[in-house]
PDB file of C-alpha atoms in Angstrom:
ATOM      1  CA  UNK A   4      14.330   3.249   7.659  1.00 34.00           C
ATOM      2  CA  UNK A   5      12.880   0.495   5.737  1.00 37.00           C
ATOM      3  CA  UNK A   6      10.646   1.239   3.101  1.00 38.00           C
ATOM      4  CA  UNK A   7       7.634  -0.851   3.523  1.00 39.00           C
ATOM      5  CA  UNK A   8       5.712  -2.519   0.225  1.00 45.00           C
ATOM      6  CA  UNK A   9       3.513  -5.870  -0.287  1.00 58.00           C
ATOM      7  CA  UNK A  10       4.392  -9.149   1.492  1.00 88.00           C
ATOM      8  CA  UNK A  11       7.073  -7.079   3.751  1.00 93.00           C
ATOM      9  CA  UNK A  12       6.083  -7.534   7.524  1.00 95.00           C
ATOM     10  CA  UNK A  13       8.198  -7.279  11.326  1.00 95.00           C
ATOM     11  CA  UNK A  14       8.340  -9.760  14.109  1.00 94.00           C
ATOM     12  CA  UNK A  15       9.197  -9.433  17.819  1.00 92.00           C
ATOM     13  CA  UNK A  16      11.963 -11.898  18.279  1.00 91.00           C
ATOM     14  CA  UNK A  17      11.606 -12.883  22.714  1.00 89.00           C
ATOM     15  CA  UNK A  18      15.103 -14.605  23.307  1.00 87.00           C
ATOM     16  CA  UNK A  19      18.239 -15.465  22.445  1.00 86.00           C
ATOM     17  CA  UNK A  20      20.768 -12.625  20.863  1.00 88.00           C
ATOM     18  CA  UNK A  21      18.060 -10.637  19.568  1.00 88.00           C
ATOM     19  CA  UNK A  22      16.069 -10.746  22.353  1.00 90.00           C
ATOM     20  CA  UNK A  23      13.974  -7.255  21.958  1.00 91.00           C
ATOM     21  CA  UNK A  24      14.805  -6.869  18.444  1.00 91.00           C
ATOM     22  CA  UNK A  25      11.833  -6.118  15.450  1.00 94.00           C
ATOM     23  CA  UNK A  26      13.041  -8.276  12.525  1.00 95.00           C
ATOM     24  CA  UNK A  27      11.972  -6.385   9.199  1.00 96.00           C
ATOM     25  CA  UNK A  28      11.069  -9.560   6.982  1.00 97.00           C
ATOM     26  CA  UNK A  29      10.972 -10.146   3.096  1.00 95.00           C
ATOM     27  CA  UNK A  30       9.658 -12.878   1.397  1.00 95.00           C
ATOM     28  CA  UNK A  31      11.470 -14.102  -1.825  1.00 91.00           C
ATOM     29  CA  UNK A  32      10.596 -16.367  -4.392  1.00 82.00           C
ATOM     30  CA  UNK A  33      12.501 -19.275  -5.553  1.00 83.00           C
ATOM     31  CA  UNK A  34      12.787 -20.998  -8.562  1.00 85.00           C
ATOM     32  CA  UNK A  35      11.788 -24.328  -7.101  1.00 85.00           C
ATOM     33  CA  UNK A  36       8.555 -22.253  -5.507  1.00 84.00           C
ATOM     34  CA  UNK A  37       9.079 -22.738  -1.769  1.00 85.00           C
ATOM     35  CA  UNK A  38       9.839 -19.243  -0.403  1.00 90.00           C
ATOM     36  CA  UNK A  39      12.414 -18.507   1.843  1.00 95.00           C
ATOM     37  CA  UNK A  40      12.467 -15.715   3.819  1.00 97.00           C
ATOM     38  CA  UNK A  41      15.276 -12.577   4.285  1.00 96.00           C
ATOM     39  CA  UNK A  42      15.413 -11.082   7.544  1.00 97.00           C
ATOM     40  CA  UNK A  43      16.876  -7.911   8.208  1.00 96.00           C
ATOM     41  CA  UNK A  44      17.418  -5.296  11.633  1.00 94.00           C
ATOM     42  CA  UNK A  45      15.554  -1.709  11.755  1.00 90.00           C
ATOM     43  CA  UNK A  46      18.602  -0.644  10.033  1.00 92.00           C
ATOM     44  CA  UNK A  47      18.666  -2.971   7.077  1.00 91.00           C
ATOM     45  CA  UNK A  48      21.649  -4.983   8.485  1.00 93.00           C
ATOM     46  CA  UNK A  49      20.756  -8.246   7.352  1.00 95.00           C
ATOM     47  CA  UNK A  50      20.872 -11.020  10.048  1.00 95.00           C
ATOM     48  CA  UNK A  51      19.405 -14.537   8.151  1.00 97.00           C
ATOM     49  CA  UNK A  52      17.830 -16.070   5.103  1.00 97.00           C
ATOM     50  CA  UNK A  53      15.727 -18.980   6.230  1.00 97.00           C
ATOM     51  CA  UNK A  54      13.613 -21.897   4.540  1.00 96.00           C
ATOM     52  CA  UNK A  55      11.060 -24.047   5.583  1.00 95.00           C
ATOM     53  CA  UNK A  56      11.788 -27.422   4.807  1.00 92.00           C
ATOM     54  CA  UNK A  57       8.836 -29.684   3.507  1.00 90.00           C
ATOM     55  CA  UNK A  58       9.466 -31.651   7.339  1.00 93.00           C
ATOM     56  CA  UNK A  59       8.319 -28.276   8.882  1.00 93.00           C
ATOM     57  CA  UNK A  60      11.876 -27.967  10.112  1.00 96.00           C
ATOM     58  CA  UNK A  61      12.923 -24.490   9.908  1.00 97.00           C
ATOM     59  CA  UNK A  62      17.150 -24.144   8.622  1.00 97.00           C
ATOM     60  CA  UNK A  63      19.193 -21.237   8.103  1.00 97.00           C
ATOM     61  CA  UNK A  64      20.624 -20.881   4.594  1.00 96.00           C
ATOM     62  CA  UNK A  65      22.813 -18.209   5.506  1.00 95.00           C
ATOM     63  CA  UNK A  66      23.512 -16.509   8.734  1.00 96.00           C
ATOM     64  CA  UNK A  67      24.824 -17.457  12.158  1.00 94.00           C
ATOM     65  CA  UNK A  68      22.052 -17.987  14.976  1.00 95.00           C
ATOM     66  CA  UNK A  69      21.495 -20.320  17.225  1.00 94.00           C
ATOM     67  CA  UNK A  70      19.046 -23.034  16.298  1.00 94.00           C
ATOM     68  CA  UNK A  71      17.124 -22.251  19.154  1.00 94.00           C
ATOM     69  CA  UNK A  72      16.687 -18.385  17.377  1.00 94.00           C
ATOM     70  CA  UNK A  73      16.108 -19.938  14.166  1.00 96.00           C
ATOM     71  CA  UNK A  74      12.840 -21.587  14.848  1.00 95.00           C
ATOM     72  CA  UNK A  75      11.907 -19.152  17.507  1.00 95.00           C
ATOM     73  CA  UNK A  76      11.812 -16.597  13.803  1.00 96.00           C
ATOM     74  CA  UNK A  77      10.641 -19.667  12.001  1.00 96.00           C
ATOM     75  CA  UNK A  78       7.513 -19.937  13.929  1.00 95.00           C
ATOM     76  CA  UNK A  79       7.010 -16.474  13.859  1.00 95.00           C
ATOM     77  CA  UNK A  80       7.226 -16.229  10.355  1.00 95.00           C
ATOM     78  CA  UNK A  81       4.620 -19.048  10.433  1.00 95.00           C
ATOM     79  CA  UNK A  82       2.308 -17.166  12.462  1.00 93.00           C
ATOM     80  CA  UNK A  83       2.521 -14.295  10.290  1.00 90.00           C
ATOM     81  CA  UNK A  84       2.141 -16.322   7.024  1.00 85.00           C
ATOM     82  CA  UNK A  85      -0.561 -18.379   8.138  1.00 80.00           C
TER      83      UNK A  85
END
């Protein structure tokens, strides 16, 4: 189980591989102050580390989904942030 603390929140992700899945997500900071943001399965697998670009363009720093899945969590990370 994932312990839950400040600035730690879950998505619904609707398509693509993890269609159905909760993504447990954690905010880091960076030294050049524009967060990017860990996420992680249920079971603390983690899945991505994304970053959104100054564009608005969300990219995957590490990981291996789909563009498509990458913005779908992008935006929802937006929403959440917002």
């Amino acid at each position: 189980m994932v312990e839950k603390s400040e600035g730690i929140f879950e998505i619904e992700i609707a398509e693509g591989p993890l269609s159905g899945r909760s993504l447990v997500v954690r905010p880091a900071h960076t030294t050049d102050g524009v967060p990017v943001y860990q996420c992680h399965l249920q079971d603390d697998t983690s899945i991505c580390e994304l970053r959104r670009e100054p564009s608005g363009e969300w990219v995957q720093l590490w990981g291996d989904l789909p563009d498509d899945t990458v913005a779908e969590i992008g935006e929802a990370i937006a929403s959440h942030t917002a």
